[in-house]
Coordinates of C-alpha atoms in Angstrom, one line a residue:
M12 CA 64.2 130.0 62.5
E13 CA 61.2 129.7 60.4
F14 CA 57.5 130.7 61.4
S15 CA 54.2 129.4 60.0
N16 CA 52.0 132.0 58.2
E17 CA 49.4 130.8 60.2
R18 CA 51.1 131.9 63.3
K19 CA 49.8 135.2 64.8
I20 CA 49.6 137.0 68.3
S21 CA 46.5 136.3 69.8
F22 CA 45.0 137.6 73.3
N23 CA 42.5 136.1 75.6
L24 CA 40.3 139.4 76.1
E25 CA 38.0 137.8 78.6
K26 CA 40.8 136.8 81.2
I27 CA 42.5 140.4 80.4
A28 CA 39.4 141.9 81.2
R29 CA 38.6 140.0 84.4
F30 CA 42.3 140.6 85.6
L31 CA 41.9 144.5 84.7
N32 CA 38.4 144.9 86.5
G33 CA 39.5 142.9 89.4
F34 CA 43.0 144.6 90.0
L35 CA 41.2 148.2 89.5
L36 CA 39.1 146.9 92.5
I37 CA 41.6 145.7 94.4
L38 CA 43.8 148.8 93.9
M39 CA 40.8 151.0 95.1
I40 CA 40.5 149.1 98.3
S41 CA 44.4 149.0 99.0
S42 CA 44.7 152.6 98.4
G43 CA 42.0 153.2 100.8
L44 CA 43.4 151.3 103.5
A45 CA 46.8 152.7 102.8
G46 CA 45.3 156.3 103.1
F47 CA 43.5 155.4 106.4
M48 CA 46.4 153.7 107.8
W49 CA 49.3 155.5 106.9
N50 CA 49.1 158.7 104.6
T51 CA 46.1 160.6 103.6
N52 CA 48.1 161.4 100.1
W53 CA 47.0 157.7 99.1
Y54 CA 43.3 159.1 98.7
W55 CA 44.1 160.8 95.5
L56 CA 44.6 157.1 94.1
T57 CA 41.4 155.9 95.9
S58 CA 39.5 158.8 94.2
V59 CA 40.6 157.8 90.5
T60 CA 40.3 154.3 91.1
F61 CA 36.7 154.9 92.5
F62 CA 35.9 156.8 89.4
L63 CA 37.1 154.1 87.4
N64 CA 35.3 151.3 89.1
A65 CA 32.1 153.4 89.3
L66 CA 32.6 153.7 85.2
N67 CA 33.3 149.9 84.8
F68 CA 30.4 148.9 86.9
Y69 CA 28.2 151.2 84.8
Y70 CA 29.5 149.6 81.5
L71 CA 29.2 146.4 82.6
Y72 CA 25.8 146.2 84.5
I73 CA 23.8 149.2 83.6
Q74 CA 24.1 150.5 80.2
K75 CA 22.6 148.3 77.4
Q76 CA 23.6 149.9 74.1
H77 CA 27.1 148.4 73.5
A78 CA 27.8 145.0 74.1
L79 CA 31.3 145.2 74.1
L80 CA 31.5 147.4 77.0
A81 CA 28.9 145.3 78.8
N82 CA 31.1 142.2 78.2
F83 CA 34.7 143.7 78.8
G84 CA 34.0 146.7 80.8
I85 CA 36.5 149.8 80.7
L86 CA 39.0 147.6 78.5
A87 CA 36.5 147.9 75.6
L88 CA 37.0 151.6 75.7
F89 CA 40.3 150.8 73.9
R90 CA 38.7 149.3 70.9
Y91 CA 36.4 152.5 70.8
L92 CA 39.7 154.8 70.9
V93 CA 41.4 153.1 68.3
E94 CA 38.2 153.0 66.1
S95 CA 37.8 156.8 66.7
I96 CA 41.4 157.5 65.4
G97 CA 41.1 154.5 62.6
P98 CA 40.9 156.9 59.7
E99 CA 43.8 158.6 60.5
F100 CA 46.0 155.5 61.2
R101 CA 44.5 153.8 58.1
Q102 CA 45.0 157.1 55.8
Y103 CA 48.8 157.7 56.8
L104 CA 49.9 154.2 57.9
Y105 CA 48.3 151.3 56.3
S106 CA 44.6 150.5 54.8
S107 CA 41.7 152.7 53.5
D108 CA 38.2 152.4 54.1
T109 CA 37.6 150.5 51.2
E110 CA 40.1 147.5 51.7
E111 CA 38.8 145.4 54.6
K112 CA 36.8 142.1 53.7
P113 CA 34.5 140.5 53.5
F114 CA 32.8 144.1 54.2
N115 CA 34.8 147.1 54.2
R116 CA 34.4 149.9 56.8
I117 CA 32.2 151.9 54.6
D118 CA 29.5 149.3 54.0
R119 CA 29.7 148.4 57.7
A120 CA 29.3 152.1 58.7
D121 CA 26.4 152.3 56.4
V122 CA 24.6 149.6 58.3
Y123 CA 25.6 150.8 61.7
K124 CA 24.1 154.4 60.8
K125 CA 20.7 152.9 59.8
A126 CA 20.6 150.7 62.6
K127 CA 21.4 153.6 65.1
N128 CA 19.1 155.7 63.0
T129 CA 21.9 158.4 62.8
E130 CA 22.4 158.4 59.1
K131 CA 22.6 161.9 57.7
S132 CA 24.8 162.8 55.0
S133 CA 28.5 162.5 53.9
A134 CA 30.9 165.0 52.5
F135 CA 33.5 165.5 49.9
G136 CA 32.5 162.4 47.5
S137 CA 32.6 158.8 47.2
L138 CA 35.4 156.9 48.4
L139 CA 34.8 154.3 45.7
D140 CA 36.5 154.0 42.7
F141 CA 34.5 154.4 39.4
D142 CA 35.3 153.0 36.1
S143 CA 33.5 151.1 33.2
K144 CA 33.7 148.0 35.1
A145 CA 30.9 149.3 37.9
L146 CA 27.5 148.2 37.8
K147 CA 25.2 151.3 38.6
L148 CA 21.6 152.4 38.8
K149 CA 20.3 154.8 36.0
H150 CA 18.8 158.1 37.5
S151 CA 16.1 159.8 35.4
F152 CA 16.1 163.2 34.1
Y153 CA 12.5 163.6 35.4
P154 CA 12.5 162.2 38.8
V155 CA 8.9 161.2 40.2
D156 CA 7.3 162.8 43.1
I157 CA 8.0 160.3 46.2
N158 CA 4.4 160.8 47.2
K159 CA 3.2 159.4 44.1
L160 CA 5.1 156.0 44.2
Q161 CA 3.1 152.8 44.6
P162 CA 3.6 150.7 47.6
F163 CA 5.9 147.6 47.4
R164 CA 3.9 144.4 47.4
V165 CA 4.9 141.0 46.4
C166 CA 2.7 137.9 46.9
F167 CA 4.0 134.4 47.5
G168 CA 1.7 131.6 46.3
E169 CA -0.5 133.5 44.0
E170 CA 0.5 131.6 41.2
R171 CA -1.0 128.4 42.4
N172 CA -4.1 130.6 44.3
L173 CA -3.0 129.2 47.5
K174 CA -5.6 129.9 50.2
Q175 CA -2.6 130.7 52.5
A176 CA -0.4 133.0 50.2
Y177 CA 1.3 135.4 51.7
T178 CA 2.1 139.1 50.9
I179 CA 5.2 141.2 51.7
N180 CA 5.0 144.9 51.7
K181 CA 9.0 145.7 52.0
A182 CA 11.5 144.3 49.8
I183 CA 13.7 143.1 52.8
M184 CA 13.9 139.9 54.7
V185 CA 16.0 138.5 57.1
G186 CA 18.2 135.7 55.6
G187 CA 18.2 132.2 57.0
M188 CA 20.3 132.0 60.6
S189 CA 19.6 129.0 62.8
Y190 CA 19.7 128.8 66.5
G191 CA 23.2 127.3 66.7
A192 CA 24.8 129.6 64.3
L193 CA 23.3 132.4 66.4
G194 CA 22.9 132.5 70.1
R195 CA 19.5 132.5 71.8
K196 CA 19.5 136.2 72.5
A197 CA 20.7 137.2 68.9
I198 CA 17.7 135.2 67.5
H199 CA 15.2 136.6 70.0
A200 CA 16.4 140.2 69.2
L201 CA 16.0 139.4 65.4
S202 CA 12.6 138.1 65.8
L203 CA 11.5 140.9 68.0
G204 CA 12.9 143.6 65.3
A205 CA 11.2 141.9 62.7
K206 CA 8.0 141.6 64.1
K207 CA 8.2 145.7 64.5
A208 CA 9.3 146.4 61.1
G209 CA 6.7 144.0 59.7
I210 CA 8.9 141.6 57.7
L211 CA 9.7 137.9 57.4
L212 CA 12.3 136.1 59.4
N213 CA 14.2 132.9 57.9
T214 CA 14.7 130.4 60.6
G215 CA 17.7 128.9 59.0
E216 CA 18.2 124.9 59.3
G217 CA 18.2 124.7 63.1
G218 CA 15.1 122.6 63.9
Y219 CA 12.4 123.6 65.9
P220 CA 12.2 127.6 65.9
K221 CA 12.1 128.1 69.4
Y222 CA 13.7 131.3 69.9
H223 CA 12.6 132.5 66.4
L224 CA 8.9 132.3 67.5
M225 CA 9.8 134.3 71.1
G226 CA 9.5 137.8 69.2
G227 CA 6.4 137.2 67.5
A228 CA 7.6 137.7 63.9
D229 CA 6.4 135.7 60.7
L230 CA 8.7 132.9 59.7
I231 CA 9.9 131.2 56.8
F232 CA 10.7 127.5 58.0
Q233 CA 13.9 126.5 56.4
M234 CA 14.3 123.0 56.0
G235 CA 18.1 121.9 55.4
T236 CA 19.5 118.6 53.8
A237 CA 19.8 117.3 57.4
K238 CA 15.8 118.2 57.9
F239 CA 16.6 119.2 61.4
G240 CA 13.1 119.0 63.3
V241 CA 11.4 117.2 60.7
R242 CA 13.6 114.3 60.3
N243 CA 13.3 110.5 60.5
E244 CA 16.3 108.7 62.4
D245 CA 17.6 107.7 58.6
G246 CA 17.6 111.3 57.6
S247 CA 14.6 111.3 55.6
L248 CA 11.3 113.4 55.9
N249 CA 8.9 113.1 58.6
P250 CA 5.6 114.6 57.4
D251 CA 4.0 114.6 60.6
L252 CA 6.9 116.7 62.2
L253 CA 6.7 119.0 59.1
E254 CA 2.9 119.4 59.3
K255 CA 3.1 120.3 63.0
I256 CA 5.7 122.9 62.4
A257 CA 3.8 124.2 59.4
R258 CA 0.6 124.7 61.4
L259 CA 2.3 127.0 63.7
D260 CA 0.5 130.6 63.3
Q261 CA 3.8 132.4 62.7
V262 CA 5.0 130.0 60.2
K263 CA 3.8 131.5 56.8
M264 CA 6.2 130.0 54.2
I265 CA 8.7 126.6 53.7
E266 CA 12.0 126.7 52.3
I267 CA 13.8 123.8 50.7
K268 CA 17.5 124.4 51.2
F269 CA 19.5 122.4 48.6
S270 CA 22.8 124.6 49.0
Q271 CA 24.1 127.9 50.0
G272 CA 26.7 130.3 48.5
A273 CA 29.7 129.8 51.2
K274 CA 29.4 126.2 50.9
P275 CA 27.7 124.9 47.9
G276 CA 27.5 121.0 47.5
K277 CA 28.9 120.6 50.8
G278 CA 25.7 120.6 53.7
G279 CA 25.6 122.6 56.8
F280 CA 28.3 122.7 59.4
L281 CA 28.0 123.3 63.1
P282 CA 31.1 123.0 65.3
K283 CA 30.9 120.9 68.3
E284 CA 32.0 124.0 70.3
K285 CA 28.6 125.7 69.5
I286 CA 26.3 122.6 70.4
T287 CA 24.5 122.8 73.6
E288 CA 22.3 120.3 75.1
E289 CA 19.2 122.4 74.0
I290 CA 20.5 122.8 70.5
A291 CA 21.2 119.0 70.5
E292 CA 17.6 118.6 71.4
L293 CA 15.9 120.7 69.0
R294 CA 18.0 119.3 66.1
G295 CA 17.7 115.8 67.3
I296 CA 21.6 115.4 67.1
P297 CA 24.5 114.1 69.6
I298 CA 26.3 116.7 71.7
G299 CA 30.1 116.6 71.9
K300 CA 31.1 116.2 68.0
D301 CA 30.8 118.5 64.8
V302 CA 27.4 118.1 63.0
I303 CA 27.9 117.8 59.4
S304 CA 24.6 117.7 57.3
P305 CA 24.5 115.4 54.2
A306 CA 25.5 117.2 50.8
G307 CA 22.0 116.6 49.3
H308 CA 18.3 115.7 50.2
K309 CA 18.2 112.0 50.3
E310 CA 15.0 111.9 48.4
C311 CA 16.6 114.2 45.6
V312 CA 18.7 112.4 43.4
S313 CA 17.6 113.6 39.9
A314 CA 15.3 116.3 38.5
E315 CA 12.3 114.1 38.6
S316 CA 12.7 113.2 42.1
T317 CA 13.4 116.9 43.0
V318 CA 10.3 118.2 41.6
R319 CA 8.2 115.3 43.2
F320 CA 9.8 116.3 46.6
I321 CA 8.8 119.9 46.0
R322 CA 5.3 118.8 45.4
K323 CA 5.3 116.6 48.6
I324 CA 6.2 119.6 50.7
Q325 CA 3.7 121.8 49.1
E326 CA 1.0 119.2 49.8
I327 CA 2.1 118.4 53.4
S328 CA 2.5 122.2 54.5
L329 CA -0.5 123.9 52.5
L330 CA 1.9 126.9 52.5
P331 CA 4.0 128.9 50.0
T332 CA 7.1 126.7 49.4
G333 CA 10.2 127.9 47.8
I334 CA 13.8 126.3 47.2
K335 CA 17.1 127.7 48.2
F336 CA 20.4 127.1 46.0
C337 CA 23.8 128.5 44.7
L338 CA 24.0 128.0 41.2
G339 CA 26.4 125.8 39.8
S340 CA 25.6 123.9 36.7
T341 CA 23.3 125.5 34.3
K342 CA 22.7 122.4 32.6
E343 CA 21.3 121.0 35.7
M344 CA 19.2 124.0 36.2
G345 CA 17.9 124.0 32.7
E346 CA 17.0 120.3 33.2
L347 CA 14.9 121.1 36.3
F348 CA 12.9 123.9 34.7
L349 CA 12.2 121.3 31.9
E350 CA 10.9 118.7 34.6
M351 CA 8.8 121.4 36.5
K352 CA 7.3 121.8 33.0
K353 CA 6.7 118.2 32.5
Q354 CA 5.2 117.5 35.7
N355 CA 3.4 121.1 36.0
I356 CA 4.9 121.6 39.5
Y357 CA 6.5 124.7 40.3
P358 CA 8.0 126.1 43.6
D359 CA 6.5 129.4 44.9
Y360 CA 9.8 131.2 44.7
I361 CA 13.5 130.2 44.1
S362 CA 16.1 132.0 46.5
I363 CA 19.4 132.4 44.6
D364 CA 22.4 132.6 47.0
G365 CA 25.5 134.0 45.5
S366 CA 28.9 132.5 46.1
E367 CA 29.7 135.4 48.3
G368 CA 27.3 134.6 50.7
G369 CA 28.2 134.1 54.4
T370 CA 28.1 131.4 57.0
G371 CA 29.0 130.5 60.6
A372 CA 31.6 127.7 59.3
A373 CA 32.8 126.4 56.2
P374 CA 36.1 124.9 54.6
K375 CA 38.0 127.9 53.0
T376 CA 38.2 126.4 49.3
F377 CA 34.3 126.0 49.4
M378 CA 34.0 129.9 50.3
D379 CA 36.6 130.8 47.7
D380 CA 36.4 128.5 44.9
L381 CA 32.8 127.1 44.3
G382 CA 29.6 128.6 42.7
Y383 CA 28.4 131.5 40.8
P384 CA 28.7 135.1 42.3
L385 CA 24.9 136.5 42.6
F386 CA 24.7 138.8 39.8
P387 CA 26.1 136.3 37.2
A388 CA 23.9 133.6 38.7
L389 CA 20.9 135.8 38.6
E390 CA 21.5 136.8 34.9
K391 CA 22.0 133.1 33.9
V392 CA 18.8 131.8 36.0
I393 CA 16.7 134.5 34.4
S394 CA 18.1 133.5 30.9
L395 CA 17.0 129.8 31.5
I396 CA 13.6 131.0 33.0
E397 CA 13.1 133.0 29.7
E398 CA 14.7 130.2 27.7
H399 CA 12.5 127.2 28.9
K400 CA 9.0 129.4 28.9
V401 CA 8.7 129.3 32.7
T402 CA 8.3 133.1 33.3
G403 CA 5.5 134.0 35.8
K404 CA 5.5 130.6 37.3
F405 CA 7.4 131.9 40.5
K406 CA 9.2 134.5 42.5
I407 CA 12.8 135.0 42.6
V408 CA 14.7 135.9 45.7
T409 CA 18.3 136.7 46.1
S410 CA 21.1 136.9 48.8
G411 CA 24.9 137.6 48.8
K412 CA 26.6 140.5 50.4
L413 CA 23.2 142.5 49.5
I414 CA 23.5 144.7 52.9
R415 CA 23.1 148.2 51.1
A416 CA 20.2 149.7 49.6
G417 CA 21.9 150.3 46.2
R418 CA 22.9 146.9 45.6
Q419 CA 19.7 145.5 46.7
M420 CA 17.9 147.8 44.2
M421 CA 20.4 146.4 41.5
A422 CA 19.1 143.0 42.2
L423 CA 15.5 144.1 42.1
C424 CA 16.5 145.5 38.5
M425 CA 17.9 142.3 37.4
G426 CA 14.8 140.6 38.3
A427 CA 14.6 139.8 42.0
S428 CA 11.0 139.9 43.6
A429 CA 12.7 140.2 47.1
I430 CA 16.0 140.4 48.9
Y431 CA 17.6 138.1 51.8
T432 CA 20.4 139.6 54.0
A433 CA 21.8 138.1 56.8
R434 CA 25.0 139.4 57.7
G435 CA 23.4 143.1 57.2
F436 CA 21.2 142.0 60.2
M437 CA 24.3 140.7 62.1
L438 CA 25.9 144.2 61.6
A439 CA 22.8 146.1 62.5
M440 CA 23.1 144.0 65.9
G441 CA 26.5 145.4 66.4
C442 CA 28.7 142.7 64.7
I443 CA 32.2 144.1 64.4
Q444 CA 33.2 141.5 61.7
A445 CA 35.6 139.7 64.2
L446 CA 35.7 136.6 62.1
R447 CA 35.0 134.2 65.1
C448 CA 31.7 132.8 64.1
N449 CA 33.0 129.3 64.2
N450 CA 34.9 129.3 67.6
N451 CA 31.9 130.4 69.9
T452 CA 33.9 133.3 71.1
C453 CA 31.8 136.2 69.4
P454 CA 32.8 139.3 71.5
V455 CA 29.5 140.9 71.0
G456 CA 27.5 137.8 71.9
I457 CA 25.8 137.3 68.3
T458 CA 27.3 133.9 67.3
T459 CA 28.1 132.5 70.7
H460 CA 26.4 130.4 73.3
S461 CA 28.4 131.8 76.1
E462 CA 26.5 133.4 78.5
K463 CA 29.2 135.5 79.7
L464 CA 29.4 136.9 76.1
Q465 CA 25.6 137.1 75.4
H466 CA 25.5 139.1 78.7
G467 CA 26.3 142.4 76.8
L468 CA 23.6 141.9 74.0
D469 CA 20.7 143.8 75.0
I470 CA 17.4 142.1 73.3
K471 CA 15.3 145.0 73.1
E472 CA 18.0 147.5 72.2
K473 CA 19.0 145.2 69.4
A474 CA 15.6 144.6 68.2
E475 CA 15.3 148.4 67.8
R476 CA 18.3 148.5 65.7
V477 CA 17.1 145.6 63.6
S478 CA 14.0 147.6 62.8
N479 CA 15.7 150.8 62.2
Y480 CA 18.0 149.0 59.9
V481 CA 14.9 147.7 57.7
L482 CA 12.9 151.1 57.8
N483 CA 16.0 153.0 56.7
L484 CA 16.6 150.7 53.7
D485 CA 13.0 150.8 52.9
H486 CA 13.0 154.7 52.8
H487 CA 16.1 154.6 50.6
H488 CA 14.4 152.0 48.1
Y489 CA 11.8 154.4 47.5
E490 CA 14.0 157.2 47.1
M491 CA 15.8 155.6 44.6
L492 CA 12.8 154.4 42.9
A493 CA 11.7 158.1 42.5
A494 CA 15.1 158.8 41.3
M495 CA 15.2 156.6 38.9
G496 CA 11.8 158.1 37.2
E497 CA 9.7 154.8 38.1
T498 CA 6.6 154.7 40.1
K499 CA 6.5 150.9 40.5
F500 CA 9.2 148.3 41.8
S501 CA 7.6 145.8 39.7
D502 CA 8.5 148.0 36.6
L503 CA 12.1 148.0 37.3
T504 CA 14.2 146.0 34.7
C505 CA 17.7 145.9 33.6
D506 CA 17.1 149.0 31.5
N507 CA 17.4 150.8 34.6
L508 CA 20.9 149.5 35.2
I509 CA 24.2 151.0 33.8
I510 CA 25.8 147.6 32.7
P511 CA 29.5 147.4 32.2
T512 CA 30.4 146.4 28.7

């Protein structure tokens, strides 16, 4: 008998939780009746089940810190039990803390501690393997007094002397996550947390940013190839709709998305399981079938038309305007820079997404086999910028598994002006890497539109974790800058890196 490699045992945790919760309640009532009618010894079982039901009620309806407990009740305790003895199981039976993918347990734990504001110290040395292939930061023999460091500052739009140029004072921004990829509560929590931390929030390509606006954060409105929220029926740009969004007080920048790291050249994909009536209305799409965005912008068929399109968005929005892509053909990238020089039109920033970037849904071969990883892409783009003499015309933003402060500093050393992270903020809100983002069954209520699963996600609690994550990252950035013997982030270069030979 042969079994498919894809076949595996799976459990419906929602049904199991409902059964267990109902069973505990029935058992308490039944034992109480048995004690009243037949034998008082049954009251021992009544007492035990009363305690379990009270604990279950607290987990489900009162506590707000843990989404798993709020969604599944006492059943979720088994997850925390297994997690607590996980190091022992992994050490002696199967895998180490560094083996899980796409983020190992060390990286996830680092984010969790920052988000919960419980990060203190570690013991007995790093669990990572160090060899000549490891990219590292150089520390200085003469560290700088942290009180003498200059504040981080990057201004988008200053190259064009824009009236509405926008300045950030932290290196971190929330990467593009749409209402659609994420549920309404998660988006609302991100907005509240970003507002509290004082950072920008990218809306993703989900159309009108209803829930992104709710927390009061400053926004980057992302326009994908389908132009959700700003499109005509034929998929072309509707300038009136774009102007309407650009005039919203919270919208500070516009981002034209050409591609993303997890599915370059493919276009966005939203499974039909995640399309609600509200999402269909905000995006202007039909309900009940998968939505696949075009592979590219209808208006952009050459370097010339692409640069003209960038200029058009700048003129309509009057805001700093960036472009986002995963690097593929360096020849085409060079041609784009040449055309920018020819037309004297430049985006205010370019966002480079590494092929290791995340997504809510994509074909596996696109995730695995297309595009440059982030650091090689960044090196190539910087080289092309210097070759075509367009240095200083725009800022560079990077994304792609940059959830730790150290890797973020590496990107800054290689030429980035600021850092996007999306999955870092998902982890900060309590993502457990269940890998169900595309099925609408996220157990912690982040990437689902199921009201039952979103029940456990407390908006204010998760917003606090988002803010904590940012503030702790920012603190580490300054600490590392001081350790590297520099006083300004803008002084960081590749000379501050230990680069494998």
